[in-house]
Tab-separated table of C-alpha atoms and ligand atoms in Angstrom:
chain	number	residue	atom	x	y	z
A	323	MET	CA	-32.353	0.037	15.068
A	324	PRO	CA	-29.109	2.100	15.403
A	325	THR	CA	-29.563	5.868	15.354
A	326	ASN	CA	-26.072	7.107	16.123
A	327	TRP	CA	-23.981	7.438	12.965
A	328	LYS	CA	-20.967	5.830	14.684
A	329	THR	CA	-22.956	2.679	15.365
A	330	LYS	CA	-24.337	2.778	11.820
A	331	LEU	CA	-20.731	2.575	10.570
A	332	ILE	CA	-20.545	-0.880	12.129
A	333	HIS	CA	-24.187	-2.075	12.004
A	334	SER	CA	-25.688	-0.672	8.827
A	335	GLU	CA	-29.185	-1.227	7.499
A	336	ALA	CA	-28.277	-0.052	3.992
A	337	ARG	CA	-29.274	-2.668	1.399
A	338	VAL	CA	-28.103	-3.153	-2.212
A	339	PRO	CA	-30.292	-4.844	-4.841
A	340	ALA	CA	-30.258	-8.637	-4.739
A	341	GLY	CA	-29.759	-10.927	-7.719
A	342	PHE	CA	-26.287	-10.004	-8.965
A	343	ARG	CA	-24.898	-12.737	-11.190
A	344	SER	CA	-21.450	-12.701	-12.743
A	345	LEU	CA	-18.854	-15.094	-14.081
A	346	ALA	CA	-16.272	-14.201	-11.437
A	347	THR	CA	-15.962	-15.901	-8.061
A	348	PRO	CA	-16.510	-13.229	-5.384
A	349	VAL	CA	-13.592	-12.469	-3.093
A	350	TYR	CA	-14.857	-13.335	0.389
A	351	ARG	CA	-12.551	-11.897	2.997
A	352	GLY	CA	-13.089	-12.607	6.664
A	353	SER	CA	-11.465	-13.792	9.840
A	354	THR	CA	-14.631	-13.800	11.998
A	355	VAL	CA	-17.379	-16.074	10.756
A	356	LEU	CA	-20.807	-15.458	12.275
A	357	PHE	CA	-22.784	-18.173	14.069
A	358	ASP	CA	-26.579	-18.114	14.289
A	359	ASP	CA	-26.689	-18.766	18.030
A	360	ALA	CA	-24.441	-19.315	21.020
A	361	ALA	CA	-24.822	-23.087	21.019
A	362	GLN	CA	-23.403	-23.355	17.491
A	363	VAL	CA	-20.030	-21.813	18.348
A	364	ASP	CA	-17.426	-24.441	17.578
A	365	ASP	CA	-13.785	-24.175	16.415
A	366	ARG	CA	-14.171	-26.953	13.844
A	367	TRP	CA	-11.629	-26.983	10.987
A	368	ASN	CA	-13.718	-29.266	8.761
A	369	GLN	CA	-16.076	-26.713	7.266
A	370	TYR	CA	-17.562	-29.272	4.886
A	371	ASP	CA	-19.193	-30.829	7.974
A	372	GLY	CA	-21.777	-28.319	9.088
A	373	GLY	CA	-20.539	-25.028	7.702
A	374	TYR	CA	-18.046	-22.242	8.123
A	375	THR	CA	-16.464	-21.543	11.509
A	376	TYR	CA	-13.350	-19.399	11.075
A	377	GLY	CA	-11.505	-17.615	8.251
A	378	LEU	CA	-8.324	-19.563	8.949
A	379	TYR	CA	-9.922	-22.678	7.459
A	380	GLY	CA	-10.923	-20.906	4.262
A	381	THR	CA	-13.581	-18.523	3.049
A	382	PRO	CA	-15.771	-19.601	0.087
A	383	THR	CA	-13.163	-18.132	-2.316
A	384	VAL	CA	-10.431	-20.313	-0.836
A	385	LEU	CA	-12.632	-23.402	-0.791
A	386	GLU	CA	-13.730	-22.754	-4.383
A	387	LEU	CA	-10.089	-22.923	-5.488
A	388	ALA	CA	-9.563	-26.019	-3.347
A	389	CYS	CA	-12.636	-27.765	-4.792
A	390	ARG	CA	-11.657	-26.942	-8.350
A	391	ILE	CA	-8.113	-28.277	-7.949
A	392	CYS	CA	-9.559	-31.386	-6.298
A	393	GLU	CA	-11.928	-31.843	-9.238
A	394	LEU	CA	-9.063	-31.595	-11.752
A	395	GLU	CA	-6.861	-34.006	-9.803
A	396	ASN	CA	-9.667	-36.500	-9.053
A	397	GLY	CA	-8.858	-36.443	-5.341
A	398	PHE	CA	-11.001	-36.659	-2.193
A	399	ARG	CA	-10.328	-33.090	-0.927
A	400	THR	CA	-7.781	-30.315	-1.380
A	401	PHE	CA	-6.199	-27.817	1.016
A	402	ILE	CA	-4.737	-24.505	-0.117
A	403	THR	CA	-1.460	-23.362	1.432
A	404	PRO	CA	0.524	-20.115	1.162
A	405	GLY	CA	2.978	-21.675	-1.318
A	406	GLY	CA	4.218	-24.976	-2.667
A	407	GLN	CA	6.901	-25.201	0.013
A	408	ALA	CA	4.283	-24.696	2.747
A	409	ALA	CA	2.367	-27.625	1.236
A	410	ILE	CA	5.513	-29.772	1.431
A	411	SER	CA	6.197	-28.910	5.070
A	412	LEU	CA	2.547	-29.324	6.134
A	413	ILE	CA	2.386	-32.797	4.590
A	414	ASN	CA	5.513	-33.822	6.486
A	415	LEU	CA	4.327	-32.315	9.763
A	416	ALA	CA	0.923	-33.973	9.448
A	417	LEU	CA	2.074	-37.452	8.516
A	418	LEU	CA	5.345	-37.953	10.429
A	419	LYS	CA	6.456	-38.291	14.040
A	420	ALA	CA	9.735	-39.014	15.826
A	421	GLY	CA	11.015	-42.493	15.036
A	422	ASP	CA	9.452	-42.623	11.547
A	423	HIS	CA	11.510	-43.077	8.393
A	424	ILE	CA	10.964	-41.268	5.077
A	425	LEU	CA	12.460	-41.660	1.638
A	426	VAL	CA	13.013	-38.676	-0.659
A	427	PRO	CA	14.305	-38.776	-4.260
A	428	GLU	CA	17.729	-37.234	-4.902
A	429	SER	CA	16.104	-35.184	-7.684
A	430	VAL	CA	13.617	-33.468	-5.370
A	431	TYR	CA	13.072	-29.691	-5.278
A	432	ALA	CA	15.948	-28.462	-3.068
A	433	PRO	CA	13.879	-26.864	-0.231
A	434	ASN	CA	11.956	-30.153	0.082
A	435	ARG	CA	15.330	-31.873	0.683
A	436	TRP	CA	16.349	-29.152	3.139
A	437	PHE	CA	13.104	-29.476	5.112
A	438	ALA	CA	13.903	-33.161	5.509
A	439	THR	CA	17.551	-32.728	6.475
A	440	ARG	CA	17.299	-29.528	8.532
A	441	MET	CA	13.875	-29.840	10.188
A	442	LEU	CA	12.695	-33.450	10.148
A	443	ARG	CA	16.018	-34.870	11.309
A	444	GLY	CA	15.902	-32.384	14.193
A	445	PHE	CA	12.464	-33.757	15.134
A	446	GLY	CA	13.838	-37.315	15.262
A	447	VAL	CA	12.651	-38.475	11.832
A	448	ASP	CA	15.038	-40.770	9.975
A	449	VAL	CA	15.569	-39.355	6.454
A	450	GLY	CA	16.896	-41.380	3.524
A	451	PHE	CA	17.411	-40.438	-0.124
A	452	TYR	CA	17.002	-42.663	-3.153
A	453	PRO	CA	17.877	-42.483	-6.857
A	454	PRO	CA	14.773	-41.184	-8.700
A	455	THR	CA	14.952	-43.968	-11.303
A	456	ILE	CA	14.857	-46.730	-8.666
A	457	GLY	CA	11.300	-47.950	-9.477
A	458	ALA	CA	10.347	-51.165	-7.667
A	459	GLY	CA	13.924	-51.295	-6.357
A	460	ILE	CA	12.668	-48.986	-3.600
A	461	ALA	CA	11.784	-52.276	-1.824
A	462	GLY	CA	15.417	-52.563	-0.743
A	463	LEU	CA	15.231	-49.229	1.105
A	464	LEU	CA	11.877	-49.600	2.834
A	465	ARG	CA	11.893	-50.321	6.563
A	466	PRO	CA	9.174	-51.330	9.004
A	467	ASN	CA	9.025	-47.690	10.171
A	468	THR	CA	8.918	-46.110	6.673
A	469	ARG	CA	5.820	-43.920	6.680
A	470	LEU	CA	6.288	-41.723	3.610
A	471	VAL	CA	7.902	-42.045	0.220
A	472	TRP	CA	8.177	-38.747	-1.621
A	473	CYS	CA	8.157	-38.644	-5.431
A	474	GLU	CA	8.632	-35.741	-7.798
A	475	SER	CA	8.188	-36.615	-11.440
A	476	PRO	CA	9.932	-35.278	-13.410
A	477	GLY	CA	12.524	-34.251	-10.828
A	478	SER	CA	13.665	-30.678	-10.383
A	479	ILE	CA	16.267	-29.546	-12.938
A	480	THR	CA	17.619	-33.029	-13.790
A	481	MET	CA	14.105	-34.048	-14.954
A	482	GLU	CA	14.096	-37.819	-14.246
A	483	VAL	CA	10.628	-39.284	-14.797
A	484	GLN	CA	9.767	-41.711	-11.987
A	485	ASP	CA	7.985	-45.053	-12.042
A	486	VAL	CA	5.334	-43.837	-9.605
A	487	PRO	CA	3.076	-46.933	-9.985
A	488	ALA	CA	5.947	-49.300	-9.153
A	489	ILE	CA	7.072	-47.166	-6.217
A	490	ALA	CA	3.494	-46.884	-4.954
A	491	GLN	CA	2.782	-50.583	-5.204
A	492	THR	CA	5.979	-51.426	-3.317
A	493	ALA	CA	5.536	-48.707	-0.701
A	494	HIS	CA	1.897	-49.626	-0.075
A	495	ALA	CA	2.827	-53.271	0.440
A	496	ALA	CA	5.198	-52.074	3.177
A	497	GLY	CA	2.557	-49.816	4.761
A	498	ALA	CA	3.998	-46.460	3.602
A	499	HIS	CA	2.142	-43.584	1.944
A	500	VAL	CA	3.301	-42.060	-1.336
A	501	VAL	CA	3.343	-38.283	-1.750
A	502	LEU	CA	3.885	-36.737	-5.164
A	503	ASP	CA	4.991	-33.231	-6.092
A	504	ASN	CA	2.816	-32.941	-9.214
A	505	THR	CA	3.653	-29.335	-10.060
A	506	TRP	CA	5.303	-29.959	-13.444
A	507	SER	CA	2.168	-31.659	-14.789
A	508	ALA	CA	-0.058	-28.884	-13.363
A	509	GLY	CA	-2.123	-31.732	-11.933
A	510	ILE	CA	-3.331	-32.279	-15.512
A	511	CYS	CA	-0.999	-34.427	-17.602
A	512	PHE	CA	-0.234	-36.957	-14.856
A	513	ASP	CA	-3.227	-38.551	-13.125
A	514	ALA	CA	-1.503	-39.066	-9.779
A	515	PHE	CA	-4.229	-40.940	-7.905
A	516	ALA	CA	-4.797	-43.352	-10.793
A	517	HIS	CA	-1.065	-44.101	-10.652
A	518	GLY	CA	-1.006	-44.869	-6.938
A	519	ALA	CA	-0.236	-41.586	-5.147
A	520	ASP	CA	-1.944	-41.061	-1.774
A	521	VAL	CA	-1.242	-37.343	-1.456
A	522	THR	CA	-0.287	-34.814	-4.112
A	523	MET	CA	0.934	-31.289	-3.793
A	524	GLN	CA	1.409	-28.531	-6.313
A	525	ALA	CA	3.020	-25.156	-6.317
A	526	VAL	CA	-0.119	-23.312	-7.506
A	527	THR	CA	2.362	-20.454	-7.896
A	528	LYS	CA	3.331	-22.045	-11.236
A	529	TYR	CA	0.835	-23.087	-13.911
A	530	ILE	CA	-2.472	-22.524	-12.119
A	531	GLY	CA	-1.474	-19.012	-11.051
A	532	GLY	CA	0.202	-18.738	-14.415
A	533	HIS	CA	1.278	-15.099	-14.329
A	534	SER	CA	4.177	-14.954	-11.814
A	535	ASP	CA	2.196	-12.691	-9.485
A	536	LEU	CA	1.122	-14.940	-6.615
A	537	LEU	CA	2.373	-17.629	-4.268
A	538	LEU	CA	0.060	-20.510	-3.342
A	539	GLY	CA	0.205	-24.251	-2.914
A	540	SER	CA	-2.227	-27.151	-2.799
A	541	ILE	CA	-2.404	-30.502	-1.058
A	542	THR	CA	-4.851	-33.075	-2.400
A	543	VAL	CA	-5.567	-36.315	-0.578
A	544	ARG	CA	-6.872	-39.656	-1.725
A	545	ASP	CA	-9.228	-40.429	1.182
A	546	GLU	CA	-10.996	-39.232	4.293
A	547	ALA	CA	-8.412	-40.563	6.780
A	548	LEU	CA	-5.661	-38.493	5.144
A	549	TYR	CA	-8.040	-35.527	4.893
A	550	ARG	CA	-8.546	-35.613	8.675
A	551	LYS	CA	-4.806	-35.823	9.391
A	552	LEU	CA	-3.971	-32.932	7.069
A	553	GLY	CA	-6.913	-30.818	8.204
A	554	SER	CA	-6.128	-31.037	11.879
A	555	ALA	CA	-2.435	-30.312	11.188
A	556	GLN	CA	-3.396	-27.255	9.137
A	557	GLN	CA	-5.473	-25.996	12.068
A	558	LEU	CA	-2.653	-26.547	14.577
A	559	VAL	CA	0.098	-25.084	12.402
A	560	GLY	CA	-2.226	-22.175	11.583
A	561	ILE	CA	-1.483	-21.931	7.878
A	562	ALA	CA	-3.955	-19.621	6.110
A	563	VAL	CA	-4.077	-18.041	2.645
A	564	SER	CA	-5.339	-14.789	1.217
A	565	PRO	CA	-8.696	-14.994	-0.612
A	566	ASP	CA	-7.365	-12.300	-2.969
A	567	ASP	CA	-4.551	-14.597	-4.086
A	568	CYS	CA	-7.048	-17.450	-4.481
A	569	SER	CA	-9.195	-15.213	-6.661
A	570	LEU	CA	-6.191	-14.575	-8.917
A	571	ALA	CA	-5.501	-18.309	-9.054
A	572	LEU	CA	-9.140	-18.995	-9.985
A	573	ARG	CA	-8.800	-16.491	-12.815
A	574	GLY	CA	-5.500	-18.055	-13.907
A	575	MET	CA	-7.111	-21.470	-13.946
A	576	LYS	CA	-9.698	-20.459	-16.538
A	577	THR	CA	-7.048	-19.927	-19.228
A	578	MET	CA	-4.799	-22.801	-18.199
A	579	ALA	CA	-5.830	-25.137	-21.042
A	580	VAL	CA	-4.827	-22.713	-23.785
A	581	ARG	CA	-1.701	-21.579	-21.946
A	582	LEU	CA	-0.548	-25.162	-21.353
A	583	LYS	CA	-1.150	-26.159	-24.976
A	584	ALA	CA	0.808	-23.220	-26.374
A	585	ILE	CA	3.603	-23.706	-23.849
A	586	GLU	CA	3.776	-27.450	-24.548
A	587	ASN	CA	4.089	-26.880	-28.308
A	588	SER	CA	6.781	-24.215	-28.005
A	589	ALA	CA	8.770	-26.191	-25.425
A	590	LEU	CA	8.744	-29.326	-27.591
A	591	ASP	CA	9.754	-27.335	-30.643
A	592	LEU	CA	12.681	-25.664	-28.843
A	593	ALA	CA	13.761	-28.855	-27.039
A	594	ARG	CA	13.990	-30.723	-30.361
A	595	TRP	CA	15.850	-27.833	-31.968
A	596	LEU	CA	18.325	-27.585	-29.081
A	597	ALA	CA	18.949	-31.356	-29.213
A	598	GLN	CA	20.387	-30.870	-32.741
A	599	ARG	CA	22.816	-28.135	-31.733
A	600	LYS	CA	26.527	-28.948	-31.671
A	601	GLU	CA	26.990	-27.209	-28.295
A	602	VAL	CA	24.445	-29.488	-26.586
A	603	GLU	CA	25.212	-32.906	-25.074
A	604	ARG	CA	21.603	-33.792	-24.221
A	605	VAL	CA	18.218	-32.236	-23.682
A	606	LEU	CA	16.358	-33.301	-20.563
A	607	HIS	CA	12.756	-33.005	-21.714
A	608	PRO	CA	10.504	-35.938	-20.682
A	609	ALA	CA	9.061	-36.209	-24.213
A	610	LEU	CA	12.542	-36.761	-25.703
A	611	PRO	CA	14.295	-40.165	-25.534
A	612	SER	CA	17.390	-38.425	-24.109
A	613	CYS	CA	15.536	-37.780	-20.818
A	614	PRO	CA	15.869	-40.482	-18.120
A	615	GLY	CA	12.498	-42.158	-17.722
A	616	HIS	CA	11.207	-41.034	-21.152
A	617	GLU	CA	9.488	-44.405	-21.637
A	618	LEU	CA	7.647	-43.902	-18.317
A	619	TRP	CA	6.519	-40.483	-19.506
A	620	GLN	CA	5.187	-42.143	-22.682
A	621	ARG	CA	3.380	-44.757	-20.594
A	622	ASP	CA	1.963	-42.564	-17.822
A	623	PHE	CA	1.630	-38.939	-18.978
A	624	THR	CA	-0.901	-37.430	-21.356
A	625	GLY	CA	1.278	-34.473	-22.338
A	626	SER	CA	4.139	-32.232	-21.303
A	627	THR	CA	4.592	-28.699	-20.047
A	628	GLY	CA	7.185	-25.994	-20.487
A	629	VAL	CA	10.117	-26.685	-18.171
A	630	PHE	CA	13.136	-28.656	-19.368
A	631	SER	CA	16.915	-28.581	-19.060
A	632	VAL	CA	19.826	-28.466	-21.473
A	633	VAL	CA	23.177	-30.102	-20.704
A	634	PHE	CA	26.061	-28.547	-22.608
A	635	LYS	CA	29.080	-30.441	-23.890
A	636	ARG	CA	31.962	-31.068	-21.511
A	637	ASP	CA	34.383	-28.555	-22.971
A	638	PHE	CA	32.269	-25.555	-21.888
A	639	THR	CA	33.413	-23.728	-18.782
A	640	LYS	CA	31.069	-22.422	-16.094
A	641	GLU	CA	31.799	-18.904	-17.302
A	642	GLN	CA	30.771	-19.783	-20.847
A	643	ILE	CA	27.502	-21.292	-19.646
A	644	GLN	CA	26.791	-18.195	-17.573
A	645	ASN	CA	27.658	-16.009	-20.574
A	646	PHE	CA	25.090	-17.914	-22.599
A	647	VAL	CA	22.400	-17.196	-20.010
A	648	ASN	CA	23.465	-13.558	-19.665
A	649	ARG	CA	23.356	-13.094	-23.457
A	650	LEU	CA	19.710	-14.125	-23.704
A	651	ASN	CA	17.425	-11.167	-24.209
A	652	LEU	CA	13.924	-12.643	-24.103
A	653	PHE	CA	14.687	-15.300	-21.481
A	654	GLU	CA	14.865	-13.561	-18.111
A	655	ILE	CA	16.933	-14.923	-15.218
A	656	GLY	CA	14.846	-15.816	-12.177
A	657	TYR	CA	13.337	-18.522	-10.000
A	658	SER	CA	9.848	-19.871	-10.241
A	659	TRP	CA	8.295	-20.903	-13.496
A	660	GLY	CA	4.938	-21.579	-15.109
A	661	GLY	CA	4.254	-17.942	-15.965
A	662	VAL	CA	3.972	-16.319	-19.386
A	663	ALA	CA	7.605	-15.123	-19.558
A	664	SER	CA	10.451	-17.428	-20.575
A	665	LEU	CA	13.213	-17.919	-18.011
A	666	ALA	CA	16.695	-19.438	-17.948
A	667	VAL	CA	18.723	-20.425	-14.890
A	668	ALA	CA	22.180	-22.046	-14.884
A	669	TYR	CA	22.815	-24.606	-12.117
A	670	ASP	CA	26.001	-26.150	-10.824
A	671	PHE	CA	25.763	-29.699	-9.467
A	672	SER	CA	29.541	-30.114	-9.106
A	673	GLY	CA	30.127	-32.116	-5.931
A	674	ALA	CA	26.378	-32.731	-5.324
A	675	THR	CA	25.638	-36.257	-4.134
A	676	GLY	CA	23.105	-38.331	-5.992
A	677	ARG	CA	22.839	-36.101	-9.072
A	678	PRO	CA	24.064	-37.105	-12.536
A	679	ASP	CA	27.470	-35.846	-13.605
A	680	TYR	CA	26.213	-32.656	-15.312
A	681	GLY	CA	28.436	-30.404	-13.173
A	682	HIS	CA	28.115	-26.740	-14.123
A	683	ARG	CA	26.862	-27.538	-17.632
A	684	ILE	CA	23.111	-27.551	-17.006
A	685	VAL	CA	20.652	-24.761	-17.758
A	686	ARG	CA	16.946	-25.015	-16.965
A	687	LEU	CA	14.542	-23.260	-19.286
A	688	ASN	CA	10.947	-22.236	-18.616
A	689	ILE	CA	9.124	-21.627	-21.862
A	690	GLY	CA	6.499	-18.904	-21.817
A	691	LEU	CA	4.036	-17.510	-24.312
A	692	GLU	CA	6.386	-15.473	-26.521
A	693	ASP	CA	6.485	-16.304	-30.231
A	694	VAL	CA	8.491	-19.517	-30.605
A	695	ASP	CA	10.561	-18.233	-33.539
A	696	ASP	CA	11.624	-15.215	-31.491
A	697	LEU	CA	12.634	-17.521	-28.635
A	698	ARG	CA	14.606	-19.731	-31.019
A	699	ALA	CA	16.376	-16.695	-32.498
A	700	ASP	CA	17.241	-15.530	-29.001
A	701	LEU	CA	18.724	-18.938	-28.082
A	702	GLU	CA	20.619	-18.994	-31.386
A	703	GLN	CA	22.267	-15.620	-30.904
A	704	ALA	CA	23.236	-16.518	-27.312
A	705	LEU	CA	24.695	-19.862	-28.464
A	706	ALA	CA	26.744	-17.991	-31.061
A	707	HIS	CA	28.397	-16.058	-28.221
A	708	ILE	CA	28.940	-18.938	-25.819
B	2100	PLP	C1	8.763	-28.658	-8.124
B	2100	PLP	C2	8.500	-27.559	-7.149
B	2100	PLP	N1	7.816	-27.855	-6.025
B	2100	PLP	C3	7.557	-26.919	-5.104
B	2100	PLP	C4	7.957	-25.612	-5.273
B	2100	PLP	C5	7.676	-24.608	-4.190
B	2100	PLP	O1	6.678	-23.751	-4.560
B	2100	PLP	P1	6.552	-22.258	-3.950
B	2100	PLP	O2	7.607	-21.449	-4.641
B	2100	PLP	O3	5.161	-21.865	-4.285
B	2100	PLP	O4	6.795	-22.371	-2.471
B	2100	PLP	C6	8.644	-25.261	-6.433
B	2100	PLP	C7	9.084	-23.863	-6.659
B	2100	PLP	O5	9.954	-23.580	-7.439
B	2100	PLP	C8	8.942	-26.266	-7.397
B	2100	PLP	O6	9.640	-25.991	-8.504
């Protein structure tokens, strides 16, 4: 029993009452995990097999978030990463080696493309891009060494909905795995594993976090073999997350159903209203027929979320489009989406390969939880000044 107060600071015998029960998941912080005896010491990343070994592989708070995302996505197991982009890079590092070939849709989130062109090519991986609407036509691009086919449905900014089942069936027949960025659906309105995906990732930063105050990602795998590959890569790359951020994500998750429903309704309302405006050429919202792949959305999705894009008519200059965005009062300008505040960002695809001919005329909107009539009035006054 320690008697010196300095030792008591480290090895205390103070005891609080037992039996506390609450609705919140406790925040377990910890790098060192204690073993019962010397023989048990083992740096084993798979903490589901025989218990916790090291904070890097997740404290109970981290694993609670992982298990809950896995439950929602109907996967085998989930890993939590420090952001969506970290999930993308970890998947590639775990599943690829020099000499392999991967296929990535032209509509993919830009840093996913850059990881492929700037990092994977440097490691000797052969990187190819394909039109997102290719469907079973992906067969013509598959090679004997194709190991991964990335999908993102709908695609970033240009919003093409992909035929994931057709791509998966074709890729599987050629021995390749299919990875899906399922962030737009929040892992909810597209059942990725039922439609053939082998691995999914999400930017938990978006709808699960839900309040624009954290950065996290998730990777969910279909089976044990993929779980082992991802787990050992996570250990070697040394990617760890903060239990505090996971606690915020767990809190965000509890209100996700009501947030998603409200956001879906407002986004649909505004998308339909914008489609009628004389300034607008087309609205790229998967639930509208004007969005490429709309019929696939109808077939495969159970709902929609709050991110869509507006393509303005050809006579509008880049300056006019930027003026429109600058004139908005309630829509803030900023990256990342899925939070409670509405956002607008103008993009310029002039000269970009593999993107539709929208040039500088495309604005992506993230619809938040403001009153929909206020948002409409804001869009209307900005359109009046375009
Ligand atoms: C579709 C998509 N995937 C992945 C990411 C990356 O997520 P994070 O910002 O958490 O790294 C984003 C972020 O904008 C995204 O939009």
